[in-house]
mmCIF file of C-alpha atoms in Angstrom:
data_model
loop_
_atom_site.group_PDB
_atom_site.id
_atom_site.type_symbol
_atom_site.label_atom_id
_atom_site.label_comp_id
_atom_site.label_asym_id
_atom_site.label_seq_id
_atom_site.Cartn_x
_atom_site.Cartn_y
_atom_site.Cartn_z
ATOM 1 C CA MET H 1 -168.192 95.472 187.416
ATOM 2 C CA GLY H 2 -168.522 92.583 184.975
ATOM 3 C CA SER H 3 -171.251 91.244 182.704
ATOM 4 C CA THR H 4 -172.388 87.899 181.299
ATOM 5 C CA THR H 5 -170.290 88.580 178.195
ATOM 6 C CA GLY H 6 -167.158 89.293 180.189
ATOM 7 C CA GLU H 7 -167.295 93.002 179.364
ATOM 8 C CA PHE H 8 -166.277 95.499 182.043
ATOM 9 C CA LYS H 9 -169.217 97.764 182.925
ATOM 10 C CA ARG H 10 -168.438 100.906 184.913
ATOM 11 C CA ASP H 11 -171.038 102.074 187.417
ATOM 12 C CA ALA H 12 -171.709 105.528 185.976
ATOM 13 C CA ASN H 13 -174.179 106.642 188.648
ATOM 14 C CA TYR H 14 -172.655 109.448 190.662
ATOM 15 C CA ILE H 15 -173.931 111.978 193.185
ATOM 16 C CA ASP H 16 -175.228 114.634 190.831
ATOM 17 C CA THR H 17 -175.576 117.487 193.316
ATOM 18 C CA ARG H 18 -173.816 120.551 191.940
ATOM 19 C CA ILE H 19 -172.007 123.476 193.513
ATOM 20 C CA THR H 20 -173.183 126.483 191.530
ATOM 21 C CA ALA H 21 -172.952 130.247 191.580
ATOM 22 C CA ASP H 22 -176.668 130.531 192.341
ATOM 23 C CA GLY H 23 -176.688 127.665 194.852
ATOM 24 C CA ARG H 24 -179.760 126.069 193.269
ATOM 25 C CA ASP H 25 -178.907 122.632 194.703
ATOM 26 C CA GLY H 26 -178.334 124.087 198.154
ATOM 27 C CA TYR H 27 -174.578 124.403 197.747
ATOM 28 C CA PRO H 28 -173.530 127.856 196.529
ATOM 29 C CA VAL H 29 -169.964 128.596 195.462
ATOM 30 C CA GLU H 30 -168.202 129.976 198.557
ATOM 31 C CA PRO H 31 -164.475 130.438 199.152
ATOM 32 C CA GLY H 32 -163.172 128.115 201.854
ATOM 33 C CA ARG H 33 -166.395 126.175 202.297
ATOM 34 C CA TYR H 34 -165.485 123.064 200.300
ATOM 35 C CA ARG H 35 -162.627 120.599 200.105
ATOM 36 C CA LEU H 36 -161.679 118.721 196.958
ATOM 37 C CA VAL H 37 -160.584 115.202 197.884
ATOM 38 C CA VAL H 38 -158.342 113.477 195.352
ATOM 39 C CA ALA H 39 -155.730 110.789 194.900
ATOM 40 C CA ARG H 40 -152.842 111.495 192.575
ATOM 41 C CA ALA H 41 -152.919 107.937 191.271
ATOM 42 C CA CYS H 42 -156.489 108.161 189.968
ATOM 43 C CA PRO H 43 -156.885 109.545 186.427
ATOM 44 C CA TRP H 44 -160.384 110.870 187.124
ATOM 45 C CA ALA H 45 -159.115 112.774 190.177
ATOM 46 C CA ASN H 46 -156.009 113.960 188.332
ATOM 47 C CA ARG H 47 -158.330 115.863 185.972
ATOM 48 C CA ALA H 48 -159.715 117.879 188.868
ATOM 49 C CA ILE H 49 -156.225 118.560 190.228
ATOM 50 C CA ILE H 50 -155.133 119.929 186.851
ATOM 51 C CA VAL H 51 -158.221 122.091 186.283
ATOM 52 C CA ARG H 52 -158.156 123.542 189.809
ATOM 53 C CA ARG H 53 -154.514 124.504 189.284
ATOM 54 C CA LEU H 54 -154.961 125.931 185.772
ATOM 55 C CA LEU H 55 -157.838 128.107 186.983
ATOM 56 C CA GLY H 56 -156.003 129.236 190.111
ATOM 57 C CA LEU H 57 -158.624 128.038 192.589
ATOM 58 C CA GLU H 58 -156.179 126.789 195.218
ATOM 59 C CA SER H 59 -156.875 129.624 197.658
ATOM 60 C CA VAL H 60 -160.658 129.163 197.582
ATOM 61 C CA LEU H 61 -160.988 125.368 197.217
ATOM 62 C CA SER H 62 -158.657 123.398 199.468
ATOM 63 C CA MET H 63 -157.447 119.941 198.484
ATOM 64 C CA GLY H 64 -157.051 116.751 200.509
ATOM 65 C CA ILE H 65 -154.863 114.015 199.063
ATOM 66 C CA CYS H 66 -155.514 110.342 199.733
ATOM 67 C CA GLY H 67 -152.780 107.738 199.485
ATOM 68 C CA PRO H 68 -152.149 105.643 196.370
ATOM 69 C CA THR H 69 -153.723 102.409 197.593
ATOM 70 C CA HIS H 70 -157.013 101.462 199.206
ATOM 71 C CA ASP H 71 -158.967 98.493 200.477
ATOM 72 C CA GLU H 72 -162.526 97.480 199.634
ATOM 73 C CA ARG H 73 -163.980 100.202 201.886
ATOM 74 C CA SER H 74 -162.470 103.402 200.537
ATOM 75 C CA TRP H 75 -159.532 105.661 199.949
ATOM 76 C CA THR H 76 -157.634 106.646 203.082
ATOM 77 C CA PHE H 77 -155.681 109.705 204.184
ATOM 78 C CA ASP H 78 -152.596 107.708 205.058
ATOM 79 C CA LEU H 79 -150.241 110.364 203.666
ATOM 80 C CA ASP H 80 -151.298 112.801 206.405
ATOM 81 C CA PRO H 81 -149.902 112.818 209.953
ATOM 82 C CA GLY H 82 -151.882 110.375 212.056
ATOM 83 C CA GLY H 83 -153.664 109.118 208.939
ATOM 84 C CA ARG H 84 -156.313 111.842 209.154
ATOM 85 C CA ASP H 85 -157.171 114.652 206.782
ATOM 86 C CA PRO H 86 -156.129 117.824 208.625
ATOM 87 C CA VAL H 87 -159.248 119.767 207.586
ATOM 88 C CA LEU H 88 -161.979 117.123 207.643
ATOM 89 C CA GLY H 89 -160.515 115.170 210.557
ATOM 90 C CA ILE H 90 -161.405 111.809 208.976
ATOM 91 C CA GLU H 91 -159.358 108.727 208.118
ATOM 92 C CA ARG H 92 -161.413 107.646 205.087
ATOM 93 C CA ILE H 93 -163.345 109.570 202.482
ATOM 94 C CA GLN H 94 -166.038 106.963 203.121
ATOM 95 C CA GLU H 95 -166.885 108.861 206.323
ATOM 96 C CA ALA H 96 -167.919 111.942 204.323
ATOM 97 C CA TYR H 97 -170.136 109.823 202.062
ATOM 98 C CA PHE H 98 -171.851 108.179 205.034
ATOM 99 C CA LYS H 99 -172.270 111.560 206.716
ATOM 100 C CA ARG H 100 -174.669 112.532 203.945
ATOM 101 C CA PHE H 101 -175.927 109.099 202.874
ATOM 102 C CA PRO H 102 -175.702 106.618 205.827
ATOM 103 C CA ASP H 103 -176.590 103.719 203.524
ATOM 104 C CA TYR H 104 -174.657 104.869 200.450
ATOM 105 C CA PRO H 105 -174.754 101.796 198.193
ATOM 106 C CA ARG H 106 -172.205 102.588 195.495
ATOM 107 C CA GLY H 107 -168.460 102.821 195.180
ATOM 108 C CA ILE H 108 -166.615 105.351 197.299
ATOM 109 C CA THR H 109 -164.759 107.290 194.627
ATOM 110 C CA VAL H 110 -162.470 110.249 194.077
ATOM 111 C CA PRO H 111 -162.569 113.016 193.171
ATOM 112 C CA ALA H 112 -165.185 114.105 195.645
ATOM 113 C CA ILE H 113 -166.027 117.532 196.989
ATOM 114 C CA VAL H 114 -166.910 117.727 200.668
ATOM 115 C CA ASP H 115 -168.827 120.478 202.464
ATOM 116 C CA VAL H 116 -166.406 121.289 205.283
ATOM 117 C CA PRO H 117 -168.904 122.697 207.836
ATOM 118 C CA SER H 118 -171.104 119.581 207.713
ATOM 119 C CA GLY H 119 -168.394 117.079 206.800
ATOM 120 C CA ALA H 120 -170.720 115.599 204.169
ATOM 121 C CA VAL H 121 -169.903 114.787 200.572
ATOM 122 C CA VAL H 122 -171.553 117.080 198.025
ATOM 123 C CA THR H 123 -170.649 115.391 194.754
ATOM 124 C CA ASN H 124 -168.392 112.781 193.188
ATOM 125 C CA ASP H 125 -169.541 113.416 189.606
ATOM 126 C CA TYR H 126 -166.045 113.781 188.183
ATOM 127 C CA LYS H 127 -167.189 114.857 184.709
ATOM 128 C CA GLN H 128 -169.354 117.672 186.052
ATOM 129 C CA ILE H 129 -166.887 118.748 188.755
ATOM 130 C CA THR H 130 -164.316 120.041 186.283
ATOM 131 C CA LEU H 131 -166.929 121.674 184.061
ATOM 132 C CA ASP H 132 -168.383 123.490 187.063
ATOM 133 C CA LEU H 133 -164.945 124.650 188.177
ATOM 134 C CA SER H 134 -164.674 126.286 184.750
ATOM 135 C CA THR H 135 -168.177 127.749 184.543
ATOM 136 C CA GLU H 136 -169.564 128.245 188.063
ATOM 137 C CA TRP H 137 -166.436 129.356 189.924
ATOM 138 C CA THR H 138 -165.498 132.125 187.478
ATOM 139 C CA ALA H 139 -165.682 134.850 190.140
ATOM 140 C CA TYR H 140 -162.672 133.245 191.808
ATOM 141 C CA HIS H 141 -160.549 132.316 188.794
ATOM 142 C CA ARG H 142 -157.053 133.766 188.837
ATOM 143 C CA ALA H 143 -156.189 136.647 186.562
ATOM 144 C CA GLY H 144 -155.111 135.091 183.270
ATOM 145 C CA ALA H 145 -156.985 131.820 183.818
ATOM 146 C CA PRO H 146 -157.617 129.973 180.539
ATOM 147 C CA GLU H 147 -161.049 129.213 179.111
ATOM 148 C CA LEU H 148 -161.099 125.435 179.331
ATOM 149 C CA TYR H 149 -164.757 125.151 178.310
ATOM 150 C CA PRO H 150 -165.444 128.109 176.015
ATOM 151 C CA GLU H 151 -169.109 128.404 175.144
ATOM 152 C CA LYS H 152 -168.609 128.491 171.373
ATOM 153 C CA LEU H 153 -166.688 125.203 171.429
ATOM 154 C CA ARG H 154 -168.702 123.251 174.000
ATOM 155 C CA GLY H 155 -170.530 121.113 171.464
ATOM 156 C CA GLU H 156 -167.300 119.951 169.857
ATOM 157 C CA ILE H 157 -165.530 119.524 173.199
ATOM 158 C CA ASP H 158 -168.391 117.367 174.484
ATOM 159 C CA GLU H 159 -168.415 115.267 171.316
ATOM 160 C CA VAL H 160 -164.676 114.625 171.333
ATOM 161 C CA ALA H 161 -164.577 114.054 175.091
ATOM 162 C CA GLU H 162 -167.329 111.439 174.888
ATOM 163 C CA LEU H 163 -165.464 109.472 172.202
ATOM 164 C CA VAL H 164 -162.265 109.698 174.238
ATOM 165 C CA TYR H 165 -164.093 108.548 177.359
ATOM 166 C CA ARG H 166 -165.764 105.573 175.688
ATOM 167 C CA ASP H 167 -162.765 104.193 173.844
ATOM 168 C CA VAL H 168 -159.717 105.528 175.717
ATOM 169 C CA ASN H 169 -160.364 106.759 179.285
ATOM 170 C CA ASN H 170 -162.714 103.872 180.033
ATOM 171 C CA GLY H 171 -161.431 101.779 177.138
ATOM 172 C CA VAL H 172 -158.216 100.864 178.934
ATOM 173 C CA TYR H 173 -160.303 99.585 181.858
ATOM 174 C CA ARG H 174 -162.492 97.616 179.456
ATOM 175 C CA CYS H 175 -159.311 95.901 178.296
ATOM 176 C CA GLY H 176 -157.809 95.392 181.730
ATOM 177 C CA PHE H 177 -160.903 94.108 183.492
ATOM 178 C CA ALA H 178 -162.426 92.088 180.666
ATOM 179 C CA SER H 179 -163.198 88.553 181.824
ATOM 180 C CA SER H 180 -163.494 86.951 178.394
ATOM 181 C CA GLN H 181 -161.176 86.887 175.408
ATOM 182 C CA GLU H 182 -163.884 88.265 173.140
ATOM 183 C CA ALA H 183 -164.652 91.218 175.401
ATOM 184 C CA TYR H 184 -160.958 92.013 175.739
ATOM 185 C CA GLU H 185 -160.318 91.906 172.004
ATOM 186 C CA THR H 186 -163.341 94.118 171.294
ATOM 187 C CA ALA H 187 -162.162 96.724 173.776
ATOM 188 C CA TYR H 188 -158.572 96.460 172.524
ATOM 189 C CA GLY H 189 -159.684 97.073 168.946
ATOM 190 C CA ALA H 190 -161.789 100.095 169.907
ATOM 191 C CA LEU H 191 -158.963 101.558 172.018
ATOM 192 C CA PHE H 192 -156.337 101.474 169.314
ATOM 193 C CA ALA H 193 -158.748 102.527 166.572
ATOM 194 C CA ARG H 194 -159.508 105.613 168.649
ATOM 195 C CA LEU H 195 -155.825 106.263 169.351
ATOM 196 C CA ASP H 196 -155.197 106.112 165.593
ATOM 197 C CA TRP H 197 -158.109 108.539 165.078
ATOM 198 C CA LEU H 198 -156.631 110.869 167.670
ATOM 199 C CA SER H 199 -153.215 110.663 166.005
ATOM 200 C CA ASP H 200 -154.766 111.682 162.699
ATOM 201 C CA ARG H 201 -156.683 114.535 164.324
ATOM 202 C CA LEU H 202 -153.629 115.847 166.169
ATOM 203 C CA ALA H 203 -151.181 115.495 163.290
ATOM 204 C CA GLY H 204 -152.143 118.928 161.992
ATOM 205 C CA GLN H 205 -153.371 120.742 165.093
ATOM 206 C CA ARG H 206 -151.752 121.241 168.466
ATOM 207 C CA TYR H 207 -154.814 120.633 170.645
ATOM 208 C CA LEU H 208 -157.952 118.545 170.370
ATOM 209 C CA VAL H 209 -160.461 121.384 169.923
ATOM 210 C CA GLY H 210 -159.522 124.879 168.790
ATOM 211 C CA ASP H 211 -156.055 126.343 169.219
ATOM 212 C CA THR H 212 -155.856 126.336 173.020
ATOM 213 C CA ILE H 213 -155.948 123.777 175.818
ATOM 214 C CA THR H 214 -159.509 122.764 176.688
ATOM 215 C CA GLU H 215 -161.320 120.302 178.911
ATOM 216 C CA ALA H 216 -160.932 117.714 176.145
ATOM 217 C CA ASP H 217 -157.136 117.825 176.407
ATOM 218 C CA VAL H 218 -157.224 117.478 180.183
ATOM 219 C CA ARG H 219 -159.402 114.376 179.889
ATOM 220 C CA LEU H 220 -157.164 112.687 177.337
ATOM 221 C CA PHE H 221 -153.902 113.609 179.061
ATOM 222 C CA THR H 222 -154.493 111.725 182.300
ATOM 223 C CA THR H 223 -154.931 108.441 180.427
ATOM 224 C CA LEU H 224 -151.932 109.046 178.181
ATOM 225 C CA ALA H 225 -149.778 109.851 181.217
ATOM 226 C CA ARG H 226 -150.541 106.407 182.653
ATOM 227 C CA PHE H 227 -150.328 104.474 179.406
ATOM 228 C CA ASP H 228 -146.759 103.179 179.344
ATOM 229 C CA ALA H 229 -146.387 103.022 183.130
ATOM 230 C CA VAL H 230 -149.556 100.987 183.682
ATOM 231 C CA TYR H 231 -152.009 100.330 180.876
ATOM 232 C CA HIS H 232 -149.591 98.890 178.300
ATOM 233 C CA GLY H 233 -148.601 95.970 180.517
ATOM 234 C CA HIS H 234 -151.001 95.799 183.447
ATOM 235 C CA PHE H 235 -154.128 96.220 181.305
ATOM 236 C CA LYS H 236 -152.747 94.391 178.236
ATOM 237 C CA CYS H 237 -153.028 97.470 175.999
ATOM 238 C CA ASN H 238 -149.890 96.441 174.187
ATOM 239 C CA ARG H 239 -150.177 96.988 170.447
ATOM 240 C CA GLN H 240 -147.764 99.871 170.952
ATOM 241 C CA LYS H 241 -146.486 101.963 173.794
ATOM 242 C CA LEU H 242 -147.413 105.628 173.815
ATOM 243 C CA ALA H 243 -143.730 106.296 173.129
ATOM 244 C CA GLU H 244 -144.145 104.345 169.871
ATOM 245 C CA LEU H 245 -147.038 106.507 168.626
ATOM 246 C CA PRO H 246 -145.165 109.591 167.365
ATOM 247 C CA VAL H 247 -147.989 112.137 167.198
ATOM 248 C CA LEU H 248 -149.647 111.204 170.497
ATOM 249 C CA TRP H 249 -146.304 110.916 172.257
ATOM 250 C CA ALA H 250 -145.296 114.423 171.152
ATOM 251 C CA TYR H 251 -148.755 115.747 172.091
ATOM 252 C CA ALA H 252 -148.558 114.156 175.540
ATOM 253 C CA ARG H 253 -145.072 115.566 176.122
ATOM 254 C CA ASP H 254 -146.273 119.006 175.070
ATOM 255 C CA LEU H 255 -148.982 118.907 177.724
ATOM 256 C CA PHE H 256 -146.715 117.287 180.311
ATOM 257 C CA GLN H 257 -144.274 120.160 179.965
ATOM 258 C CA THR H 258 -147.085 122.705 180.366
ATOM 259 C CA PRO H 259 -147.501 123.998 183.950
ATOM 260 C CA GLY H 260 -150.379 122.219 185.656
ATOM 261 C CA PHE H 261 -150.005 118.894 183.849
ATOM 262 C CA GLY H 262 -146.669 117.166 184.420
ATOM 263 C CA ASP H 263 -146.147 118.851 187.761
ATOM 264 C CA THR H 264 -149.345 117.206 189.066
ATOM 265 C CA THR H 265 -148.419 113.722 187.778
ATOM 266 C CA ASP H 266 -147.010 111.284 190.342
ATOM 267 C CA PHE H 267 -145.746 108.167 188.554
ATOM 268 C CA VAL H 268 -144.753 106.400 191.757
ATOM 269 C CA GLN H 269 -148.222 106.671 193.247
ATOM 270 C CA ILE H 270 -149.784 105.753 189.901
ATOM 271 C CA LYS H 271 -147.845 102.487 189.717
ATOM 272 C CA SER H 272 -148.297 101.755 193.401
ATOM 273 C CA HIS H 273 -152.049 101.987 193.040
ATOM 274 C CA TYR H 274 -152.634 99.881 189.970
ATOM 275 C CA TYR H 275 -150.115 97.129 190.656
ATOM 276 C CA GLU H 276 -150.728 96.838 194.390
ATOM 277 C CA VAL H 277 -154.516 97.187 194.492
ATOM 278 C CA HIS H 278 -155.566 95.162 191.445
ATOM 279 C CA ARG H 279 -154.620 91.759 192.827
ATOM 280 C CA THR H 280 -156.975 89.899 190.470
ATOM 281 C CA ILE H 281 -154.726 91.129 187.650
ATOM 282 C CA ASN H 282 -151.409 91.259 189.520
ATOM 283 C CA PRO H 283 -151.645 88.719 192.364
ATOM 284 C CA SER H 284 -148.070 89.246 193.581
ATOM 285 C CA GLY H 285 -148.502 92.970 194.070
ATOM 286 C CA ILE H 286 -145.029 93.506 192.643
ATOM 287 C CA VAL H 287 -144.605 97.006 191.230
ATOM 288 C CA PRO H 288 -142.470 97.179 188.075
ATOM 289 C CA VAL H 289 -139.368 99.343 188.182
ATOM 290 C CA GLY H 290 -139.749 100.818 184.688
ATOM 291 C CA PRO H 291 -140.436 102.430 182.378
ATOM 292 C CA ASP H 292 -137.747 105.058 181.941
ATOM 293 C CA LEU H 293 -139.514 108.389 182.431
ATOM 294 C CA SER H 294 -136.841 110.744 181.125
ATOM 295 C CA GLY H 295 -138.447 110.853 177.673
ATOM 296 C CA TRP H 296 -141.290 112.970 179.045
ATOM 297 C CA LEU H 297 -138.886 115.905 179.202
ATOM 298 C CA GLU H 298 -137.555 115.610 175.642
ATOM 299 C CA PRO H 299 -138.418 118.354 173.109
ATOM 300 C CA HIS H 300 -141.819 117.789 171.515
ATOM 301 C CA GLY H 301 -141.760 120.156 168.537
ATOM 302 C CA ARG H 302 -145.518 120.772 168.749
ATOM 303 C CA ALA H 303 -145.194 124.555 168.932
ATOM 304 C CA ALA H 304 -144.549 124.496 165.184
ATOM 305 C CA LEU H 305 -148.263 123.725 164.741
ATOM 306 C CA GLY H 306 -149.164 127.079 166.263
ATOM 307 C CA GLY H 307 -151.757 127.358 168.954
ATOM 308 C CA ARG H 308 -151.524 129.147 172.271
ATOM 309 C CA PRO H 309 -151.713 126.900 175.331
ATOM 310 C CA PHE H 310 -153.555 129.452 177.502
ATOM 311 C CA GLY H 311 -155.139 131.579 174.783
ATOM 312 C CA ASP H 312 -155.142 135.190 175.947
ATOM 313 C CA GLY H 313 -154.317 134.021 179.462
ATOM 314 C CA THR H 314 -151.130 133.025 181.238
ATOM 315 C CA PRO H 315 -149.648 129.881 182.791
ATOM 316 C CA PRO H 316 -150.367 129.171 186.452
ATOM 317 C CA GLY H 317 -147.643 129.806 188.970
ATOM 318 C CA PRO H 318 -145.789 126.977 190.691
ATOM 319 C CA PRO H 319 -147.747 124.700 193.030
ATOM 320 C CA SER H 320 -147.690 125.455 196.722
ATOM 321 C CA ALA H 321 -145.122 123.601 198.791
ATOM 322 C CA ALA H 322 -147.864 121.412 200.289
ATOM 323 C CA GLU H 323 -149.014 120.303 196.847
ATOM 324 C CA VAL H 324 -145.699 119.646 195.101
ATOM 325 C CA VAL H 325 -145.330 116.106 193.755
ATOM 326 C CA PRO H 326 -142.717 114.437 196.013
ATOM 327 C CA ALA H 327 -139.138 114.424 194.779
ATOM 328 C CA GLY H 328 -138.388 111.308 192.769
ATOM 329 C CA HIS H 329 -142.019 110.761 191.787
ATOM 330 C CA GLY H 330 -142.033 112.710 188.527
ATOM 331 C CA ALA H 331 -140.286 112.392 185.185
ATOM 332 C CA GLY H 332 -136.564 112.495 184.588
ATOM 333 C CA VAL H 333 -135.598 110.512 187.706
ATOM 334 C CA ASP H 334 -134.063 107.104 188.153
ATOM 335 C CA PRO H 335 -137.012 104.674 188.376
ATOM 336 C CA VAL H 336 -135.322 102.589 191.077
ATOM 337 C CA ASP H 337 -135.018 105.677 193.265
ATOM 338 C CA GLY H 338 -138.679 106.411 192.574
ATOM 339 C CA ILE H 339 -139.741 102.951 193.700
ATOM 340 C CA ASP H 340 -137.615 103.206 196.812
ATOM 341 C CA GLY H 341 -139.354 106.446 197.717
ATOM 342 C CA ARG H 342 -142.937 105.521 196.984
ATOM 343 C CA ASP H 343 -145.705 106.235 199.449
ATOM 344 C CA GLY H 344 -147.709 103.502 201.082
ATOM 345 C CA GLY H 345 -151.461 103.337 201.520
ATOM 346 C CA PHE H 346 -154.601 101.995 199.863
ATOM 347 C CA GLU H 347 -156.593 103.401 196.912
ATOM 348 C CA GLY H 348 -158.198 102.785 193.516
ATOM 349 C CA GLY H 349 -158.614 104.493 190.176
#
């Protein structure tokens, strides 16, 4: 969404219904009742994928995966046989939105959580979804699940996460979709000033808040994972590549090599989405072959700073076979092979 100044304005109005332990909004936490709908390409959805996995909620909250591209109507389940989600029986997530709100006027976004019995969307409030997975679904967390939103650190997590959202998570979009030189340069300046601030903050500590992985790290990671593959070129965020920012690059590799992060990151679908869908920015729809992804697996050296990734908890186990990122779509593979194997479809992030 644009403005008279050429600045990109994100529609931040989401369905604010919550799924809670006490069911105060009419949707109580119940195993098997809900389905988390995501797209691996979307950074906002990738957060929910990571948190669900870290907390071990796979057996109680199923996950539907849309394809990496979409048209103006909505994300589609084109990766599934027959192009339909096997649980919801729908071709587009739009159908679940219209089931609850027949005249829904806003963007059809992921992540979204759908009430399976009714087929209606419950919420698409991506910021609250991950917080509620941490705080409202505790009865179903796996043994050893980390505290991603510990009560004593919530104020600091919220403060850091808001700065990261404004200047980095949304900041790359403010660069990429700016429609005036002035708006672009303002967003560009704020983005790299914040990345420098983050580099300074992380130079002496392993994680953003405290000595363990928190919600703040999840939120920053999904943008960093897409930076060199998409935002540096496609969104003109090109002062430096992530790989040229030593502290942030090591930090991102540390997280990438942590179970739940890199193994949920699909670079092929990420590139397919941004370069194929955003035709106002990339009219040809050509998807670049690079960058070389093998660097994501290089040693990061961040353990020397101390910290314990999962605190008193333990890493999650491997993803289920149905949720493994396709071969050739992760790091450490030949990018040409990755392009040759990419999935088709329509989506947006």
